[in-house]
């Protein structure tokens, strides 16, 4: 991919591992920016090259701590004050996306707050991947390019050469995603029905559909503690599945996630590098989204369509 003279790509501190791969795929080096820490814990950011008239792409996943989000906001503000022609926030993982509605009294809608903060800081466009809820795009009054990990996962699933496959969702909320995969692969769809007494705790689990003698592909947008995922996989194996492989865009992997995965009957968990792994695991495979984001950055800069990057089209 040919470098663009007016494109400058920068990274926040904790997404440097992915930003370096994206910029290399795009065909140029990352821009120079550094974080300045003060003794009291306060910090600021400074770009070490001119941005005047440039189209600036700022790469930062906003996983915890909140410093990742705030660093991105400060980078946006600094770029705006440095007279950048346009500022695009590239969020491989959009944090706080699970807070997309008021599902109980007196709670915040964190996803809308993040959208407002990014807009107020001065961003012109957002590029992200596999939002927890599609309607989060509507929280913005600026363009949002919403990419899908199916671009990465579908070729990998095809490369496995599995027969008798079944597409499955670990809960009813992910049935739309699993249904798209089932149509693409012309495979049956299975859904797990779960009762969650409180966040990150899974109670009763039921499998709706036939998995006996099947190789199950379990699909989700993120894996947090992996409680739901592993409970679903173990239940399917109990009901006669040959194997269960889990695919999720974002490997949050908090709490006992690694232990839950390694102690389960899951054959393999496949995630992207939108969030860095805390440690490696023999059951976890990471596929990179660097090329997909690099191609999207090029398309945005050149005013080209990004539709060709979607495996599933309506």
PDB file of C-alpha atoms in Angstrom:
ATOM      1  CA  UNK A   1       0.000   0.000   0.000  1.00  0.00           C
ATOM      2  CA  UNK A   2       1.445   3.367  -1.012  1.00  0.00           C
ATOM      3  CA  UNK A   3       1.982   5.956   1.739  1.00  0.00           C
ATOM      4  CA  UNK A   4      -0.133   9.108   1.601  1.00  0.00           C
ATOM      5  CA  UNK A   5       1.855  12.308   2.128  1.00  0.00           C
ATOM      6  CA  UNK A   6      -0.954  14.116   3.915  1.00  0.00           C
ATOM      7  CA  UNK A   7      -1.941  11.223   6.181  1.00  0.00           C
ATOM      8  CA  UNK A   8      -0.412  11.019   9.631  1.00  0.00           C
ATOM      9  CA  UNK A   9      -1.091   8.070  11.936  1.00  0.00           C
ATOM     10  CA  UNK A  10      -0.509   8.249  15.671  1.00  0.00           C
ATOM     11  CA  UNK A  11      -1.091   5.876  18.547  1.00  0.00           C
ATOM     12  CA  UNK A  12      -2.054   6.138  22.173  1.00  0.00           C
ATOM     13  CA  UNK A  13       0.263   4.545  24.701  1.00  0.00           C
ATOM     14  CA  UNK A  14      -1.505   1.220  25.232  1.00  0.00           C
ATOM     15  CA  UNK A  15      -2.483   0.500  21.622  1.00  0.00           C
ATOM     16  CA  UNK A  16       1.020   0.946  20.227  1.00  0.00           C
ATOM     17  CA  UNK A  17       1.351  -2.840  19.672  1.00  0.00           C
ATOM     18  CA  UNK A  18      -1.510  -2.733  17.120  1.00  0.00           C
ATOM     19  CA  UNK A  19      -0.928   0.756  15.724  1.00  0.00           C
ATOM     20  CA  UNK A  20       2.576  -0.214  14.613  1.00  0.00           C
ATOM     21  CA  UNK A  21       1.136  -3.072  12.565  1.00  0.00           C
ATOM     22  CA  UNK A  22      -1.603  -0.857  11.095  1.00  0.00           C
ATOM     23  CA  UNK A  23       0.848   1.858  10.052  1.00  0.00           C
ATOM     24  CA  UNK A  24       3.249  -0.715   8.588  1.00  0.00           C
ATOM     25  CA  UNK A  25       0.406  -2.217   6.562  1.00  0.00           C
ATOM     26  CA  UNK A  26      -0.577   1.259   5.409  1.00  0.00           C
ATOM     27  CA  UNK A  27       2.983   1.880   4.273  1.00  0.00           C
ATOM     28  CA  UNK A  28       4.393   4.515   6.584  1.00  0.00           C
ATOM     29  CA  UNK A  29       5.815   4.949  10.062  1.00  0.00           C
ATOM     30  CA  UNK A  30       3.801   6.034  13.061  1.00  0.00           C
ATOM     31  CA  UNK A  31       3.885   9.740  13.789  1.00  0.00           C
ATOM     32  CA  UNK A  32       5.759  11.124  16.773  1.00  0.00           C
ATOM     33  CA  UNK A  33       3.720  11.836  19.882  1.00  0.00           C
ATOM     34  CA  UNK A  34       4.549  11.354  23.523  1.00  0.00           C
ATOM     35  CA  UNK A  35       2.814  11.447  26.861  1.00  0.00           C
ATOM     36  CA  UNK A  36       4.173  13.799  29.526  1.00  0.00           C
ATOM     37  CA  UNK A  37       3.570  12.618  33.093  1.00  0.00           C
ATOM     38  CA  UNK A  38       3.548  14.909  36.119  1.00  0.00           C
ATOM     39  CA  UNK A  39       4.470  13.831  39.626  1.00  0.00           C
ATOM     40  CA  UNK A  40       0.886  14.077  40.898  1.00  0.00           C
ATOM     41  CA  UNK A  41      -0.400  11.625  38.262  1.00  0.00           C
ATOM     42  CA  UNK A  42      -1.675  14.261  35.845  1.00  0.00           C
ATOM     43  CA  UNK A  43      -0.470  14.005  32.257  1.00  0.00           C
ATOM     44  CA  UNK A  44      -0.671  15.659  28.878  1.00  0.00           C
ATOM     45  CA  UNK A  45       0.232  14.723  25.295  1.00  0.00           C
ATOM     46  CA  UNK A  46       2.465  16.465  22.778  1.00  0.00           C
ATOM     47  CA  UNK A  47       2.867  15.880  19.041  1.00  0.00           C
ATOM     48  CA  UNK A  48       6.501  16.129  17.996  1.00  0.00           C
ATOM     49  CA  UNK A  49       5.828  17.040  14.367  1.00  0.00           C
ATOM     50  CA  UNK A  50       3.631  19.483  12.505  1.00  0.00           C
ATOM     51  CA  UNK A  51       0.010  18.543  11.877  1.00  0.00           C
ATOM     52  CA  UNK A  52      -1.059  21.642  10.000  1.00  0.00           C
ATOM     53  CA  UNK A  53      -3.211  20.669   7.022  1.00  0.00           C
ATOM     54  CA  UNK A  54      -2.757  16.928   7.649  1.00  0.00           C
ATOM     55  CA  UNK A  55      -5.416  14.233   7.844  1.00  0.00           C
ATOM     56  CA  UNK A  56      -4.746  12.757  11.267  1.00  0.00           C
ATOM     57  CA  UNK A  57      -5.729   9.229  12.339  1.00  0.00           C
ATOM     58  CA  UNK A  58      -5.471   8.547  16.077  1.00  0.00           C
ATOM     59  CA  UNK A  59      -5.452   4.861  17.062  1.00  0.00           C
ATOM     60  CA  UNK A  60      -6.515   3.949  20.577  1.00  0.00           C
ATOM     61  CA  UNK A  61      -8.675   1.160  21.988  1.00  0.00           C
ATOM     62  CA  UNK A  62     -10.548   2.438  25.016  1.00  0.00           C
ATOM     63  CA  UNK A  63     -10.348  -0.576  27.300  1.00  0.00           C
ATOM     64  CA  UNK A  64      -9.755   0.121  31.033  1.00  0.00           C
ATOM     65  CA  UNK A  65      -8.228   2.040  32.672  1.00  0.00           C
ATOM     66  CA  UNK A  66     -10.100   5.226  31.783  1.00  0.00           C
ATOM     67  CA  UNK A  67      -6.708   6.839  31.082  1.00  0.00           C
ATOM     68  CA  UNK A  68      -6.850   5.228  27.617  1.00  0.00           C
ATOM     69  CA  UNK A  69     -10.023   7.144  26.763  1.00  0.00           C
ATOM     70  CA  UNK A  70      -8.778  10.377  28.303  1.00  0.00           C
ATOM     71  CA  UNK A  71      -5.434  10.140  26.479  1.00  0.00           C
ATOM     72  CA  UNK A  72      -7.341   9.806  23.200  1.00  0.00           C
ATOM     73  CA  UNK A  73      -9.457  12.856  24.056  1.00  0.00           C
ATOM     74  CA  UNK A  74      -6.326  14.882  24.772  1.00  0.00           C
ATOM     75  CA  UNK A  75      -4.734  13.750  21.498  1.00  0.00           C
ATOM     76  CA  UNK A  76      -7.857  14.884  19.631  1.00  0.00           C
ATOM     77  CA  UNK A  77      -7.777  18.263  21.373  1.00  0.00           C
ATOM     78  CA  UNK A  78      -4.075  18.726  20.695  1.00  0.00           C
ATOM     79  CA  UNK A  79      -4.490  17.813  17.011  1.00  0.00           C
ATOM     80  CA  UNK A  80      -7.392  20.228  16.628  1.00  0.00           C
ATOM     81  CA  UNK A  81      -5.361  23.053  18.194  1.00  0.00           C
ATOM     82  CA  UNK A  82      -2.456  22.156  15.877  1.00  0.00           C
ATOM     83  CA  UNK A  83      -4.665  22.905  12.825  1.00  0.00           C
ATOM     84  CA  UNK A  84      -5.092  19.371  11.511  1.00  0.00           C
ATOM     85  CA  UNK A  85      -7.309  19.325   8.418  1.00  0.00           C
ATOM     86  CA  UNK A  86      -9.328  16.399   9.793  1.00  0.00           C
ATOM     87  CA  UNK A  87      -9.169  14.146  12.824  1.00  0.00           C
ATOM     88  CA  UNK A  88     -10.320  10.515  12.753  1.00  0.00           C
ATOM     89  CA  UNK A  89     -10.462   8.446  15.933  1.00  0.00           C
ATOM     90  CA  UNK A  90      -9.679   4.782  15.232  1.00  0.00           C
ATOM     91  CA  UNK A  91     -11.021   2.634  18.079  1.00  0.00           C
ATOM     92  CA  UNK A  92     -10.461  -1.078  17.368  1.00  0.00           C
ATOM     93  CA  UNK A  93     -12.266  -1.659  20.682  1.00  0.00           C
ATOM     94  CA  UNK A  94     -14.934   0.851  21.725  1.00  0.00           C
ATOM     95  CA  UNK A  95     -14.989   0.706  25.514  1.00  0.00           C
ATOM     96  CA  UNK A  96     -18.158   1.320  27.557  1.00  0.00           C
ATOM     97  CA  UNK A  97     -20.236  -0.045  24.652  1.00  0.00           C
ATOM     98  CA  UNK A  98     -22.119  -2.400  26.975  1.00  0.00           C
ATOM     99  CA  UNK A  99     -23.666   0.680  28.602  1.00  0.00           C
ATOM    100  CA  UNK A 100     -25.869   1.384  25.589  1.00  0.00           C
ATOM    101  CA  UNK A 101     -29.266   1.836  27.277  1.00  0.00           C
ATOM    102  CA  UNK A 102     -30.927   2.610  30.579  1.00  0.00           C
ATOM    103  CA  UNK A 103     -31.895  -0.910  31.607  1.00  0.00           C
ATOM    104  CA  UNK A 104     -32.518  -0.070  35.255  1.00  0.00           C
ATOM    105  CA  UNK A 105     -33.266   3.099  37.232  1.00  0.00           C
ATOM    106  CA  UNK A 106     -30.609   5.737  37.885  1.00  0.00           C
ATOM    107  CA  UNK A 107     -27.794   4.363  35.702  1.00  0.00           C
ATOM    108  CA  UNK A 108     -25.577   6.136  33.184  1.00  0.00           C
ATOM    109  CA  UNK A 109     -25.547   5.430  29.453  1.00  0.00           C
ATOM    110  CA  UNK A 110     -21.772   5.274  29.165  1.00  0.00           C
ATOM    111  CA  UNK A 111     -21.640   4.640  25.420  1.00  0.00           C
ATOM    112  CA  UNK A 112     -23.553   7.859  24.697  1.00  0.00           C
ATOM    113  CA  UNK A 113     -21.307   9.763  27.091  1.00  0.00           C
ATOM    114  CA  UNK A 114     -18.185   8.513  25.272  1.00  0.00           C
ATOM    115  CA  UNK A 115     -19.719   9.525  21.918  1.00  0.00           C
ATOM    116  CA  UNK A 116     -20.415  13.003  23.269  1.00  0.00           C
ATOM    117  CA  UNK A 117     -16.900  13.332  24.698  1.00  0.00           C
ATOM    118  CA  UNK A 118     -15.250  12.336  21.418  1.00  0.00           C
ATOM    119  CA  UNK A 119     -17.426  14.774  19.465  1.00  0.00           C
ATOM    120  CA  UNK A 120     -16.882  17.619  21.936  1.00  0.00           C
ATOM    121  CA  UNK A 121     -13.116  17.060  21.812  1.00  0.00           C
ATOM    122  CA  UNK A 122     -13.236  17.727  18.065  1.00  0.00           C
ATOM    123  CA  UNK A 123     -13.142  14.408  16.225  1.00  0.00           C
ATOM    124  CA  UNK A 124     -14.534  14.461  12.673  1.00  0.00           C
ATOM    125  CA  UNK A 125     -15.028  10.736  12.167  1.00  0.00           C
ATOM    126  CA  UNK A 126     -14.843   7.436  14.050  1.00  0.00           C
ATOM    127  CA  UNK A 127     -13.640   4.065  12.766  1.00  0.00           C
ATOM    128  CA  UNK A 128     -14.402   1.135  15.047  1.00  0.00           C
ATOM    129  CA  UNK A 129     -15.156  -2.587  14.972  1.00  0.00           C
ATOM    130  CA  UNK A 130     -17.970  -4.808  16.241  1.00  0.00           C
ATOM    131  CA  UNK A 131     -19.795  -2.488  18.598  1.00  0.00           C
ATOM    132  CA  UNK A 132     -21.659  -4.306  21.350  1.00  0.00           C
ATOM    133  CA  UNK A 133     -24.851  -2.761  19.966  1.00  0.00           C
ATOM    134  CA  UNK A 134     -25.217  -1.439  16.399  1.00  0.00           C
ATOM    135  CA  UNK A 135     -27.378   1.472  17.564  1.00  0.00           C
ATOM    136  CA  UNK A 136     -24.343   3.099  19.207  1.00  0.00           C
ATOM    137  CA  UNK A 137     -23.563   4.474  15.739  1.00  0.00           C
ATOM    138  CA  UNK A 138     -26.667   6.636  16.196  1.00  0.00           C
ATOM    139  CA  UNK A 139     -25.179   8.218  19.337  1.00  0.00           C
ATOM    140  CA  UNK A 140     -22.856  10.178  17.031  1.00  0.00           C
ATOM    141  CA  UNK A 141     -23.720  13.107  14.776  1.00  0.00           C
ATOM    142  CA  UNK A 142     -20.557  12.481  12.754  1.00  0.00           C
ATOM    143  CA  UNK A 143     -19.741   9.607  10.345  1.00  0.00           C
ATOM    144  CA  UNK A 144     -18.989   6.217  11.932  1.00  0.00           C
ATOM    145  CA  UNK A 145     -17.334   3.453   9.934  1.00  0.00           C
ATOM    146  CA  UNK A 146     -18.355   0.237  11.675  1.00  0.00           C
ATOM    147  CA  UNK A 147     -16.172  -2.713  10.658  1.00  0.00           C
ATOM    148  CA  UNK A 148     -16.818  -6.380  11.354  1.00  0.00           C
ATOM    149  CA  UNK A 149     -14.445  -9.126  12.444  1.00  0.00           C
ATOM    150  CA  UNK A 150     -16.266 -11.518  10.102  1.00  0.00           C
ATOM    151  CA  UNK A 151     -13.831 -10.209   7.478  1.00  0.00           C
ATOM    152  CA  UNK A 152     -11.116 -11.977   9.476  1.00  0.00           C
ATOM    153  CA  UNK A 153     -13.043 -14.873  10.995  1.00  0.00           C
ATOM    154  CA  UNK A 154     -14.817 -16.257   7.906  1.00  0.00           C
ATOM    155  CA  UNK A 155     -11.597 -17.083   5.988  1.00  0.00           C
ATOM    156  CA  UNK A 156     -10.152 -18.688   9.123  1.00  0.00           C
ATOM    157  CA  UNK A 157     -13.244 -20.851   9.674  1.00  0.00           C
ATOM    158  CA  UNK A 158     -13.121 -21.905   6.018  1.00  0.00           C
ATOM    159  CA  UNK A 159      -9.447 -22.835   6.413  1.00  0.00           C
ATOM    160  CA  UNK A 160     -10.304 -25.298   9.199  1.00  0.00           C
ATOM    161  CA  UNK A 161     -12.079 -27.560   6.708  1.00  0.00           C
ATOM    162  CA  UNK A 162     -14.675 -28.672   9.252  1.00  0.00           C
ATOM    163  CA  UNK A 163     -17.704 -30.727   8.275  1.00  0.00           C
ATOM    164  CA  UNK A 164     -21.099 -30.930  10.001  1.00  0.00           C
ATOM    165  CA  UNK A 165     -20.743 -27.450  11.446  1.00  0.00           C
ATOM    166  CA  UNK A 166     -23.343 -25.603  13.495  1.00  0.00           C
ATOM    167  CA  UNK A 167     -23.307 -21.889  14.207  1.00  0.00           C
ATOM    168  CA  UNK A 168     -24.229 -20.963  17.768  1.00  0.00           C
ATOM    169  CA  UNK A 169     -24.812 -17.941  19.957  1.00  0.00           C
ATOM    170  CA  UNK A 170     -24.083 -18.109  23.705  1.00  0.00           C
ATOM    171  CA  UNK A 171     -27.193 -16.001  24.370  1.00  0.00           C
ATOM    172  CA  UNK A 172     -30.279 -14.659  22.614  1.00  0.00           C
ATOM    173  CA  UNK A 173     -28.701 -11.220  22.200  1.00  0.00           C
ATOM    174  CA  UNK A 174     -26.093 -12.570  19.801  1.00  0.00           C
ATOM    175  CA  UNK A 175     -28.531 -14.547  17.643  1.00  0.00           C
ATOM    176  CA  UNK A 176     -28.425 -11.983  14.811  1.00  0.00           C
ATOM    177  CA  UNK A 177     -24.655 -12.367  14.484  1.00  0.00           C
ATOM    178  CA  UNK A 178     -24.844 -16.165  14.543  1.00  0.00           C
ATOM    179  CA  UNK A 179     -27.690 -16.105  12.013  1.00  0.00           C
ATOM    180  CA  UNK A 180     -25.523 -14.171   9.525  1.00  0.00           C
ATOM    181  CA  UNK A 181     -22.776 -16.772   9.825  1.00  0.00           C
ATOM    182  CA  UNK A 182     -25.289 -19.611   9.476  1.00  0.00           C
ATOM    183  CA  UNK A 183     -26.611 -18.126   6.222  1.00  0.00           C
ATOM    184  CA  UNK A 184     -23.113 -17.621   4.840  1.00  0.00           C
ATOM    185  CA  UNK A 185     -22.032 -21.192   5.626  1.00  0.00           C
ATOM    186  CA  UNK A 186     -25.480 -22.708   4.997  1.00  0.00           C
ATOM    187  CA  UNK A 187     -25.286 -24.260   8.462  1.00  0.00           C
ATOM    188  CA  UNK A 188     -27.906 -24.806  11.194  1.00  0.00           C
ATOM    189  CA  UNK A 189     -28.284 -22.253  13.993  1.00  0.00           C
ATOM    190  CA  UNK A 190     -28.264 -23.057  17.709  1.00  0.00           C
ATOM    191  CA  UNK A 191     -28.945 -20.614  20.537  1.00  0.00           C
ATOM    192  CA  UNK A 192     -28.161 -20.911  24.223  1.00  0.00           C
ATOM    193  CA  UNK A 193     -30.681 -19.600  26.703  1.00  0.00           C
ATOM    194  CA  UNK A 194     -29.100 -18.410  29.929  1.00  0.00           C
ATOM    195  CA  UNK A 195     -30.295 -16.986  33.207  1.00  0.00           C
ATOM    196  CA  UNK A 196     -27.927 -14.360  34.649  1.00  0.00           C
ATOM    197  CA  UNK A 197     -28.743 -13.568  38.298  1.00  0.00           C
ATOM    198  CA  UNK A 198     -26.230 -10.695  38.333  1.00  0.00           C
ATOM    199  CA  UNK A 199     -23.463  -9.300  36.062  1.00  0.00           C
ATOM    200  CA  UNK A 200     -20.642 -11.755  35.218  1.00  0.00           C
ATOM    201  CA  UNK A 201     -22.532 -14.645  36.842  1.00  0.00           C
ATOM    202  CA  UNK A 202     -24.261 -17.329  34.762  1.00  0.00           C
ATOM    203  CA  UNK A 203     -27.012 -19.468  36.240  1.00  0.00           C
ATOM    204  CA  UNK A 204     -29.033 -22.032  34.313  1.00  0.00           C
ATOM    205  CA  UNK A 205     -28.010 -22.752  30.689  1.00  0.00           C
ATOM    206  CA  UNK A 206     -30.121 -24.475  28.022  1.00  0.00           C
ATOM    207  CA  UNK A 207     -29.213 -25.321  24.417  1.00  0.00           C
ATOM    208  CA  UNK A 208     -31.958 -24.667  21.866  1.00  0.00           C
ATOM    209  CA  UNK A 209     -31.168 -26.814  18.830  1.00  0.00           C
ATOM    210  CA  UNK A 210     -29.342 -30.020  17.945  1.00  0.00           C
ATOM    211  CA  UNK A 211     -25.570 -30.207  18.391  1.00  0.00           C
ATOM    212  CA  UNK A 212     -25.100 -33.975  18.559  1.00  0.00           C
ATOM    213  CA  UNK A 213     -22.317 -35.089  16.211  1.00  0.00           C
ATOM    214  CA  UNK A 214     -21.642 -31.491  15.147  1.00  0.00           C
ATOM    215  CA  UNK A 215     -18.641 -29.184  15.173  1.00  0.00           C
ATOM    216  CA  UNK A 216     -19.936 -26.056  16.873  1.00  0.00           C
ATOM    217  CA  UNK A 217     -18.791 -22.521  16.040  1.00  0.00           C
ATOM    218  CA  UNK A 218     -19.751 -20.334  18.999  1.00  0.00           C
ATOM    219  CA  UNK A 219     -19.894 -16.611  18.108  1.00  0.00           C
ATOM    220  CA  UNK A 220     -19.874 -13.509  20.297  1.00  0.00           C
ATOM    221  CA  UNK A 221     -18.725  -9.888  20.135  1.00  0.00           C
ATOM    222  CA  UNK A 222     -16.564 -10.056  23.258  1.00  0.00           C
ATOM    223  CA  UNK A 223     -15.338 -12.422  25.952  1.00  0.00           C
ATOM    224  CA  UNK A 224     -15.199 -10.926  29.426  1.00  0.00           C
ATOM    225  CA  UNK A 225     -14.947 -13.484  32.232  1.00  0.00           C
ATOM    226  CA  UNK A 226     -15.742 -16.296  29.745  1.00  0.00           C
ATOM    227  CA  UNK A 227     -18.342 -17.666  32.155  1.00  0.00           C
ATOM    228  CA  UNK A 228     -21.175 -17.695  29.621  1.00  0.00           C
ATOM    229  CA  UNK A 229     -18.946 -18.969  26.831  1.00  0.00           C
ATOM    230  CA  UNK A 230     -17.465 -21.882  28.738  1.00  0.00           C
ATOM    231  CA  UNK A 231     -20.801 -22.849  30.271  1.00  0.00           C
ATOM    232  CA  UNK A 232     -22.331 -22.943  26.795  1.00  0.00           C
ATOM    233  CA  UNK A 233     -19.414 -24.974  25.401  1.00  0.00           C
ATOM    234  CA  UNK A 234     -19.503 -27.497  28.222  1.00  0.00           C
ATOM    235  CA  UNK A 235     -23.281 -27.863  27.883  1.00  0.00           C
ATOM    236  CA  UNK A 236     -22.949 -28.493  24.140  1.00  0.00           C
ATOM    237  CA  UNK A 237     -20.272 -31.116  24.679  1.00  0.00           C
ATOM    238  CA  UNK A 238     -22.546 -32.800  27.224  1.00  0.00           C
ATOM    239  CA  UNK A 239     -25.222 -32.950  24.524  1.00  0.00           C
ATOM    240  CA  UNK A 240     -22.933 -34.735  22.075  1.00  0.00           C
ATOM    241  CA  UNK A 241     -21.075 -32.043  20.137  1.00  0.00           C
ATOM    242  CA  UNK A 242     -17.845 -33.237  18.500  1.00  0.00           C
ATOM    243  CA  UNK A 243     -16.039 -29.960  19.215  1.00  0.00           C
ATOM    244  CA  UNK A 244     -16.700 -26.355  20.200  1.00  0.00           C
ATOM    245  CA  UNK A 245     -14.669 -23.434  18.906  1.00  0.00           C
ATOM    246  CA  UNK A 246     -15.413 -19.909  20.107  1.00  0.00           C
ATOM    247  CA  UNK A 247     -14.938 -16.748  18.048  1.00  0.00           C
ATOM    248  CA  UNK A 248     -15.156 -13.282  19.598  1.00  0.00           C
ATOM    249  CA  UNK A 249     -14.006  -9.914  18.302  1.00  0.00           C
ATOM    250  CA  UNK A 250     -12.738  -8.496  21.573  1.00  0.00           C
ATOM    251  CA  UNK A 251     -10.812 -10.465  24.181  1.00  0.00           C
ATOM    252  CA  UNK A 252     -11.548  -8.492  27.332  1.00  0.00           C
ATOM    253  CA  UNK A 253     -10.594 -11.594  29.369  1.00  0.00           C
ATOM    254  CA  UNK A 254     -11.023 -10.227  32.879  1.00  0.00           C
ATOM    255  CA  UNK A 255     -11.264 -12.003  36.218  1.00  0.00           C
ATOM    256  CA  UNK A 256     -10.869 -15.778  35.864  1.00  0.00           C
ATOM    257  CA  UNK A 257     -11.321 -15.768  32.077  1.00  0.00           C
ATOM    258  CA  UNK A 258      -8.061 -17.571  31.320  1.00  0.00           C
ATOM    259  CA  UNK A 259      -8.728 -20.235  33.952  1.00  0.00           C
ATOM    260  CA  UNK A 260     -12.329 -20.675  32.753  1.00  0.00           C
ATOM    261  CA  UNK A 261     -11.193 -21.173  29.159  1.00  0.00           C
ATOM    262  CA  UNK A 262      -8.317 -23.519  29.951  1.00  0.00           C
ATOM    263  CA  UNK A 263     -10.479 -25.658  32.257  1.00  0.00           C
ATOM    264  CA  UNK A 264     -13.365 -25.889  29.784  1.00  0.00           C
ATOM    265  CA  UNK A 265     -14.008 -28.299  26.929  1.00  0.00           C
ATOM    266  CA  UNK A 266     -13.538 -25.569  24.308  1.00  0.00           C
ATOM    267  CA  UNK A 267     -11.111 -26.682  21.594  1.00  0.00           C
ATOM    268  CA  UNK A 268     -10.026 -23.173  20.646  1.00  0.00           C
ATOM    269  CA  UNK A 269     -10.899 -19.540  21.351  1.00  0.00           C
ATOM    270  CA  UNK A 270     -10.202 -17.162  18.452  1.00  0.00           C
ATOM    271  CA  UNK A 271     -10.093 -13.414  19.079  1.00  0.00           C
ATOM    272  CA  UNK A 272      -8.616 -10.332  17.403  1.00  0.00           C
ATOM    273  CA  UNK A 273      -5.825  -8.081  18.655  1.00  0.00           C
ATOM    274  CA  UNK A 274      -8.176  -5.143  19.374  1.00  0.00           C
ATOM    275  CA  UNK A 275      -7.188  -5.581  23.053  1.00  0.00           C
ATOM    276  CA  UNK A 276      -3.746  -6.840  24.140  1.00  0.00           C
ATOM    277  CA  UNK A 277      -3.567 -10.225  25.862  1.00  0.00           C
ATOM    278  CA  UNK A 278      -2.520 -10.246  29.512  1.00  0.00           C
ATOM    279  CA  UNK A 279      -0.800 -13.566  28.866  1.00  0.00           C
ATOM    280  CA  UNK A 280      -0.677 -16.285  26.244  1.00  0.00           C
ATOM    281  CA  UNK A 281      -2.770 -19.443  26.475  1.00  0.00           C
ATOM    282  CA  UNK A 282      -2.569 -22.682  24.475  1.00  0.00           C
ATOM    283  CA  UNK A 283      -6.310 -22.449  23.794  1.00  0.00           C
ATOM    284  CA  UNK A 284      -6.345 -18.808  22.610  1.00  0.00           C
ATOM    285  CA  UNK A 285      -5.473 -17.797  19.041  1.00  0.00           C
ATOM    286  CA  UNK A 286      -5.190 -14.129  18.054  1.00  0.00           C
ATOM    287  CA  UNK A 287      -5.899 -12.910  14.510  1.00  0.00           C
ATOM    288  CA  UNK A 288      -4.770  -9.410  13.583  1.00  0.00           C
ATOM    289  CA  UNK A 289      -7.103  -6.701  12.300  1.00  0.00           C
ATOM    290  CA  UNK A 290      -4.182  -4.482  11.243  1.00  0.00           C
ATOM    291  CA  UNK A 291      -4.622  -4.943   7.479  1.00  0.00           C
ATOM    292  CA  UNK A 292      -8.375  -4.329   7.684  1.00  0.00           C
ATOM    293  CA  UNK A 293      -7.914  -1.049   9.553  1.00  0.00           C
ATOM    294  CA  UNK A 294      -5.054   0.047   7.293  1.00  0.00           C
ATOM    295  CA  UNK A 295      -7.203  -0.535   4.198  1.00  0.00           C
ATOM    296  CA  UNK A 296     -10.103   1.357   5.799  1.00  0.00           C
ATOM    297  CA  UNK A 297      -7.867   4.320   6.626  1.00  0.00           C
ATOM    298  CA  UNK A 298      -6.772   4.407   2.972  1.00  0.00           C
ATOM    299  CA  UNK A 299     -10.394   4.221   1.789  1.00  0.00           C
ATOM    300  CA  UNK A 300     -11.478   7.044   4.115  1.00  0.00           C
ATOM    301  CA  UNK A 301      -8.611   9.260   3.011  1.00  0.00           C
ATOM    302  CA  UNK A 302      -9.245   8.566  -0.693  1.00  0.00           C
ATOM    303  CA  UNK A 303     -13.048   8.845  -0.366  1.00  0.00           C
ATOM    304  CA  UNK A 304     -13.503   5.249  -1.479  1.00  0.00           C
ATOM    305  CA  UNK A 305     -16.179   2.801  -0.402  1.00  0.00           C
ATOM    306  CA  UNK A 306     -15.394   0.378   2.410  1.00  0.00           C
ATOM    307  CA  UNK A 307     -18.272  -1.967   1.499  1.00  0.00           C
ATOM    308  CA  UNK A 308     -15.884  -4.518   0.025  1.00  0.00           C
ATOM    309  CA  UNK A 309     -14.577  -5.173   3.528  1.00  0.00           C
ATOM    310  CA  UNK A 310     -17.933  -6.553   4.689  1.00  0.00           C
ATOM    311  CA  UNK A 311     -18.477 -10.308   4.328  1.00  0.00           C
ATOM    312  CA  UNK A 312     -22.167 -10.062   5.208  1.00  0.00           C
ATOM    313  CA  UNK A 313     -24.139  -7.516   3.191  1.00  0.00           C
ATOM    314  CA  UNK A 314     -27.797  -6.654   3.573  1.00  0.00           C
TER     315      UNK A 314
END
